[in-house]
Amino acid sequence: MVRAAVLPSVGAPLEITGISLPDPGPGQVRVRLAAAGVCHSDLSLSDGTMRVPVPAVLGHEGAGTVLAVGEGVEHVAAGDAVVLNWAPSCGTCHHCSLGEVWLCTEALAGVGRVHATTADGTALHPGLNVAAFAEETVVPAGCVLPAPEGVDLTDAALLGCAVLTGYGAVHHASRVREGESVAVLGVGGVGLAALQSARIAGAGTIVAVDVSPEKEELARRAGATDYVLASDATAKEVRRLTGGRGADVAVECVGRAATIRAAWDATRRGGRTTVVGIGGKDQQVTFNALEIFHFGRTLSGCVYGNSDPAADLPVLAEHVREGRLDLAALVTDRIPLDGIPAAFDAMRQGRGARSLVVF
């Protein structure tokens, strides 16, 4: 038995309890977790904004050490350090054939499998494939990537979601160019990664926007040149800081209708608005036909940073090793497994950035 955070049903509190994991079968890998990040997507799974089979072990951003591998697994072996990949691509679907591996139709095919059982025999599902909120997990081989050398394994957990998403939103989805102005709305773990990535891209003015004044220091350390407290005047403030035109790129990391609309309004004519945040079906955003024509802006969604984890992890690792990307700066709280419910509460209240479960 290993300890894990289990979601018994949608909307129910997480339960920290013992679970029984099977030995890894063919094409599977057993991993002892070093750390797992608490992502807003986990909260979205908990409250039903995103749906997966329950009961489930949540957690999808993690890193650890391979304990054992099943038959046919050759790219990792017992003792190897690995980063978990919650959205493995199949390589054969239409999107994969186009190189859009982040849109793979089979990426979440594994969430319906039986991952583990509770002490009373209740079957558990693996949240977003990898069930990282546990001391150990068993995952398909495609869900593990060799951890990059020279990167602390605990901090490397953040590469599995927050950093890939924030970096990809800036470099892949928005394609920020040197000297461009960037506004990042929402200064959580992904937002901080986006701010650092905008700095790495050579952006000029970098505006961070959040509801919390306490996050200004975090944002400026990540690369923000300016900080705006979110309000009805957010777009006006961003335009004021960007020559009256608006930002070349606005990256929305919240997933609320009002924030998406503010990001759009804060984007210059002809600029790019990228939506990273995951909102609910009730979050309706409206535009009139004339403004779409007149402003000539591009509005696009962004899934997992439009990233290919296998290709992007080595690039991110080099940024870490060269001191351009500071993983530890994304973390405001290092917590034990039973601290996850409090981390959920902090996210609901907009406090802090990434909470990192350290095992």
C-alpha positions as CSV (number, residue, x, y, z in Angstrom):
1,M,0.0,0.0,0.0
2,V,1.1,3.6,-0.8
3,R,-0.5,6.8,0.3
4,A,-2.4,8.8,-2.3
5,A,-4.9,11.7,-2.6
6,V,-8.1,10.2,-3.9
7,L,-11.1,12.1,-5.3
8,P,-14.1,9.9,-4.3
9,S,-16.6,11.8,-6.4
10,V,-17.0,15.1,-8.2
11,G,-17.2,17.9,-5.7
12,A,-16.2,15.8,-2.7
13,P,-13.1,16.6,-0.6
14,L,-9.9,14.7,-1.4
15,E,-9.1,11.8,0.9
16,I,-5.6,10.9,1.8
17,T,-5.6,7.2,2.0
18,G,-3.7,4.0,1.2
19,I,-4.0,2.4,-2.2
20,S,-2.8,-0.8,-3.7
21,L,-0.9,-0.6,-7.0
22,P,-0.3,-3.6,-9.3
23,D,3.1,-4.6,-10.6
24,P,3.9,-3.0,-13.9
25,G,2.5,-5.0,-16.8
26,P,3.7,-5.0,-20.4
27,G,4.4,-1.5,-21.6
28,Q,4.1,0.0,-18.1
29,V,6.5,1.7,-15.6
30,R,6.3,2.0,-11.8
31,V,7.7,5.3,-10.5
32,R,8.4,6.5,-7.0
33,L,7.5,10.2,-6.9
34,A,10.0,12.8,-5.8
35,A,7.5,15.7,-6.2
36,A,4.2,16.6,-7.7
37,G,2.9,20.1,-8.6
38,V,-0.7,21.1,-7.6
39,C,-2.1,22.5,-10.8
40,H,-5.4,24.4,-11.4
41,S,-6.4,21.6,-13.7
42,D,-6.5,19.3,-10.6
43,L,-9.0,21.7,-9.0
44,S,-11.0,21.7,-12.3
45,L,-11.2,17.9,-12.2
46,S,-12.2,18.0,-8.5
47,D,-15.1,20.5,-9.1
48,G,-16.3,19.0,-12.4
49,T,-15.1,21.7,-14.7
50,M,-13.2,19.0,-16.5
51,R,-14.5,15.5,-16.3
52,V,-12.7,12.1,-15.8
53,P,-14.0,8.9,-14.4
54,V,-14.1,8.8,-10.6
55,P,-13.1,7.7,-8.0
56,A,-9.6,8.8,-9.1
57,V,-6.1,9.5,-8.0
58,L,-5.5,13.1,-9.1
59,G,-2.2,14.8,-9.9
60,H,-0.6,15.1,-13.4
61,E,2.6,17.2,-12.9
62,G,5.4,15.1,-11.4
63,A,8.9,13.6,-11.5
64,G,10.5,10.7,-9.8
65,T,12.6,7.6,-10.0
66,V,11.7,4.4,-11.9
67,L,11.3,1.4,-9.6
68,A,10.5,-1.3,-12.2
69,V,9.5,-1.6,-15.8
70,G,7.2,-4.1,-17.6
71,E,8.0,-6.2,-20.6
72,G,8.8,-4.2,-23.7
73,V,9.9,-1.0,-22.0
74,E,13.3,0.0,-23.3
75,H,13.7,3.8,-23.1
76,V,13.9,3.8,-19.3
77,A,15.1,1.3,-16.6
78,A,15.0,0.9,-12.9
79,G,16.9,3.7,-11.2
80,D,16.3,6.3,-13.9
81,A,15.0,9.7,-13.1
82,V,11.9,10.6,-15.1
83,V,9.4,13.4,-15.7
84,L,5.8,12.4,-16.1
85,N,4.0,13.2,-19.3
86,W,0.2,13.3,-18.7
87,A,-0.7,13.7,-22.4
88,P,1.3,11.1,-24.3
89,S,0.8,11.2,-28.1
90,C,-0.1,8.1,-30.1
91,G,1.9,9.2,-33.1
92,T,-0.6,7.8,-35.6
93,C,-3.9,9.8,-35.3
94,H,-4.7,12.7,-37.7
95,H,-3.3,15.4,-35.4
96,C,-0.1,13.5,-34.7
97,S,0.4,13.0,-38.5
98,L,0.2,16.8,-38.8
99,G,2.8,17.3,-36.0
100,E,0.1,18.6,-33.6
101,V,0.9,16.1,-30.9
102,W,-0.7,18.3,-28.2
103,L,-4.1,17.6,-29.8
104,C,-3.6,13.8,-30.0
105,T,-7.0,12.2,-30.0
106,E,-5.7,9.3,-27.9
107,A,-3.8,11.3,-25.3
108,L,-6.4,10.8,-22.6
109,A,-7.5,7.3,-23.6
110,G,-5.9,5.8,-20.5
111,V,-8.0,7.8,-17.9
112,G,-10.7,5.1,-17.9
113,R,-8.4,2.2,-17.0
114,V,-8.3,0.8,-13.5
115,H,-5.2,2.2,-12.0
116,A,-5.3,1.0,-8.4
117,T,-7.6,-0.1,-5.6
118,T,-8.4,1.1,-2.1
119,A,-8.1,-1.1,0.9
120,D,-11.8,-2.2,0.5
121,G,-11.2,-3.1,-3.1
122,T,-12.8,0.0,-4.8
123,A,-11.3,0.5,-8.2
124,L,-9.6,3.8,-8.8
125,H,-8.9,5.6,-12.1
126,P,-5.7,7.6,-12.9
127,G,-7.0,11.2,-13.1
128,L,-5.1,12.7,-16.0
129,N,-3.3,9.4,-16.9
130,V,-0.4,9.6,-14.3
131,A,-2.0,9.8,-10.8
132,A,0.9,11.8,-9.4
133,F,-0.7,12.6,-6.1
134,A,0.7,9.4,-4.6
135,E,4.0,8.2,-3.2
136,E,4.2,5.8,-6.2
137,T,2.4,5.3,-9.5
138,V,2.2,2.9,-12.4
139,V,1.8,4.5,-15.8
140,P,2.0,3.6,-19.5
141,A,5.6,3.8,-20.8
142,G,4.6,6.8,-23.0
143,C,3.9,8.8,-19.8
144,V,7.5,8.9,-18.7
145,L,10.3,10.9,-20.3
146,P,14.0,10.8,-19.1
147,A,14.5,13.7,-16.7
148,P,17.1,16.1,-18.0
149,E,20.6,16.0,-16.5
150,G,21.6,18.9,-14.3
151,V,18.1,19.7,-13.1
152,D,17.0,19.1,-9.5
153,L,14.5,16.2,-9.7
154,T,12.1,17.8,-7.2
155,D,11.9,21.0,-9.3
156,A,11.8,19.0,-12.5
157,A,8.2,18.0,-11.6
158,L,7.2,21.5,-12.8
159,L,8.5,20.8,-16.3
160,G,5.6,18.3,-16.7
161,C,2.9,20.9,-17.0
162,A,3.3,24.5,-15.7
163,V,6.6,25.2,-17.5
164,L,5.7,23.3,-20.8
165,T,2.4,25.2,-20.8
166,G,3.8,28.6,-20.0
167,Y,6.8,28.3,-22.2
168,G,4.8,26.9,-25.1
169,A,2.1,29.5,-24.8
170,V,4.8,32.2,-25.4
171,H,7.1,30.4,-27.9
172,H,4.8,28.1,-29.8
173,A,1.3,29.4,-29.6
174,S,2.0,33.2,-29.5
175,R,5.4,33.1,-31.2
176,V,6.7,36.1,-29.3
177,R,9.4,38.0,-31.1
178,E,12.3,40.0,-29.7
179,G,11.2,43.5,-28.7
180,E,7.5,42.7,-28.7
181,S,5.3,43.7,-25.8
182,V,3.5,40.9,-23.8
183,A,0.7,41.0,-21.2
184,V,0.2,37.9,-19.0
185,L,-3.1,37.8,-17.2
186,G,-3.0,35.5,-14.2
187,V,0.2,35.1,-12.1
188,G,0.0,31.5,-11.0
189,G,2.5,28.8,-11.8
190,V,1.7,28.9,-15.5
191,G,1.6,32.7,-15.6
192,L,5.0,32.9,-13.9
193,A,6.4,30.4,-16.4
194,A,5.0,32.6,-19.2
195,L,6.6,35.7,-17.8
196,Q,10.0,34.0,-17.6
197,S,9.5,32.7,-21.1
198,A,8.6,36.2,-22.5
199,R,11.8,37.5,-20.9
200,I,13.8,34.6,-22.5
201,A,12.2,35.5,-25.9
202,G,13.5,39.0,-25.6
203,A,10.2,40.7,-25.1
204,G,10.4,44.5,-24.4
205,T,7.5,45.6,-22.1
206,I,6.2,42.7,-20.1
207,V,3.0,43.4,-18.2
208,A,1.8,41.1,-15.5
209,V,-1.9,41.3,-14.4
210,D,-3.4,39.7,-11.3
211,V,-6.1,40.3,-8.7
212,S,-3.5,40.0,-5.9
213,P,-1.1,42.8,-5.0
214,E,1.0,40.3,-3.1
215,K,2.0,38.7,-6.4
216,E,3.8,41.7,-7.8
217,E,7.2,40.8,-6.4
218,L,6.9,37.2,-7.8
219,A,5.9,38.7,-11.2
220,R,8.8,41.2,-11.3
221,R,11.3,38.5,-10.3
222,A,10.0,36.4,-13.3
223,G,10.6,39.2,-15.7
224,A,7.6,41.6,-15.6
225,T,8.5,45.2,-16.2
226,D,5.1,46.4,-15.1
227,Y,2.4,45.1,-12.8
228,V,-1.4,45.8,-13.1
229,L,-4.0,45.0,-10.5
230,A,-6.9,43.4,-12.3
231,S,-10.0,45.6,-12.6
232,D,-12.6,46.9,-15.1
233,A,-9.7,49.1,-16.3
234,T,-7.2,46.3,-17.0
235,A,-7.2,46.7,-20.8
236,K,-6.9,50.5,-20.5
237,E,-3.9,50.1,-18.2
238,V,-2.2,47.7,-20.4
239,R,-2.7,50.0,-23.4
240,R,-1.3,52.9,-21.4
241,L,1.9,50.9,-20.7
242,T,2.3,49.8,-24.3
243,G,2.3,53.1,-26.2
244,G,-1.5,53.4,-26.2
245,R,-1.8,50.6,-28.8
246,G,-2.1,47.5,-26.6
247,A,0.2,44.6,-26.2
248,D,1.5,42.7,-29.2
249,V,0.6,39.5,-27.4
250,A,-1.7,38.9,-24.5
251,V,-1.6,35.5,-22.7
252,E,-4.6,34.6,-20.6
253,C,-3.9,32.1,-17.8
254,V,-7.1,32.2,-15.8
255,G,-9.9,30.7,-17.9
256,R,-12.7,33.2,-17.1
257,A,-14.9,35.0,-19.5
258,A,-14.0,38.4,-18.1
259,T,-10.3,37.8,-18.2
260,I,-10.4,36.4,-21.7
261,R,-12.3,39.5,-22.8
262,A,-9.8,41.8,-21.0
263,A,-6.9,40.0,-22.7
264,W,-8.6,40.6,-26.1
265,D,-9.2,44.2,-25.3
266,A,-5.6,44.7,-24.1
267,T,-4.2,43.3,-27.4
268,R,-3.2,45.8,-30.1
269,R,-4.8,45.9,-33.5
270,G,-3.3,43.0,-35.4
271,G,-1.9,41.4,-32.3
272,R,-2.3,37.9,-30.9
273,T,-4.5,36.8,-27.9
274,T,-3.7,33.3,-26.6
275,V,-6.0,31.6,-24.1
276,V,-4.3,29.1,-21.8
277,G,-6.8,29.0,-18.9
278,I,-9.4,26.3,-18.8
279,G,-12.8,27.7,-18.2
280,G,-16.2,26.1,-17.7
281,K,-19.0,25.8,-20.2
282,D,-20.9,28.6,-18.4
283,Q,-18.1,31.1,-19.2
284,Q,-19.5,32.7,-22.3
285,V,-17.3,35.2,-24.2
286,T,-18.9,37.5,-26.7
287,F,-17.6,39.6,-29.6
288,N,-19.4,41.7,-32.1
289,A,-18.8,41.1,-35.8
290,L,-17.5,44.7,-36.5
291,E,-14.7,44.5,-33.9
292,I,-13.4,41.2,-35.2
293,F,-13.0,42.8,-38.6
294,H,-11.8,46.2,-37.4
295,F,-9.1,45.0,-34.9
296,G,-7.7,42.2,-37.0
297,R,-6.5,40.4,-33.9
298,T,-5.9,36.7,-33.7
299,L,-7.7,34.8,-30.8
300,S,-6.4,31.2,-30.3
301,G,-6.6,28.5,-27.7
302,C,-3.6,26.8,-26.4
303,V,-3.5,23.1,-25.3
304,Y,-0.5,22.1,-23.1
305,G,1.4,25.0,-24.5
306,N,1.1,23.5,-28.0
307,S,4.2,21.6,-26.9
308,D,5.9,18.4,-27.8
309,P,7.3,17.3,-24.4
310,A,9.9,15.0,-25.9
311,A,11.3,17.8,-28.0
312,D,10.8,20.7,-25.6
313,L,12.2,19.2,-22.4
314,P,15.8,19.3,-23.6
315,V,15.3,22.9,-24.6
316,L,13.9,23.9,-21.2
317,A,16.6,22.0,-19.4
318,E,19.3,24.0,-21.2
319,H,17.5,27.2,-20.1
320,V,17.5,25.9,-16.6
321,R,21.2,25.0,-16.6
322,E,22.2,28.3,-18.1
323,G,20.2,30.2,-15.4
324,R,17.6,31.7,-17.8
325,L,14.8,29.7,-16.4
326,D,14.3,29.5,-12.6
327,L,12.0,26.6,-11.7
328,A,12.2,27.2,-7.9
329,A,10.8,30.7,-8.4
330,L,7.5,29.3,-9.5
331,V,7.0,27.6,-6.1
332,T,5.5,29.5,-3.2
333,D,4.7,26.5,-1.0
334,R,6.4,23.1,-0.6
335,I,3.9,20.8,1.1
336,P,3.3,17.2,2.2
337,L,0.7,15.0,0.5
338,D,-2.0,16.0,3.1
339,G,-1.4,19.6,2.3
340,I,-3.2,19.4,-1.1
341,P,-6.7,20.3,0.1
342,A,-5.3,23.5,1.6
343,A,-3.4,24.2,-1.7
344,F,-6.8,23.9,-3.5
345,D,-8.3,26.4,-1.1
346,A,-5.4,28.8,-1.8
347,M,-6.0,28.5,-5.6
348,R,-9.7,29.2,-5.1
349,Q,-8.7,32.4,-3.2
350,G,-6.0,33.4,-5.7
351,R,-3.2,33.1,-3.2
352,G,0.3,32.1,-4.0
353,A,1.7,30.4,-7.2
354,R,2.6,26.8,-7.5
355,S,2.3,24.5,-4.5
356,L,4.7,21.5,-4.8
357,V,4.1,18.2,-3.0
358,V,7.5,16.9,-1.9
359,F,7.6,13.2,-1.0
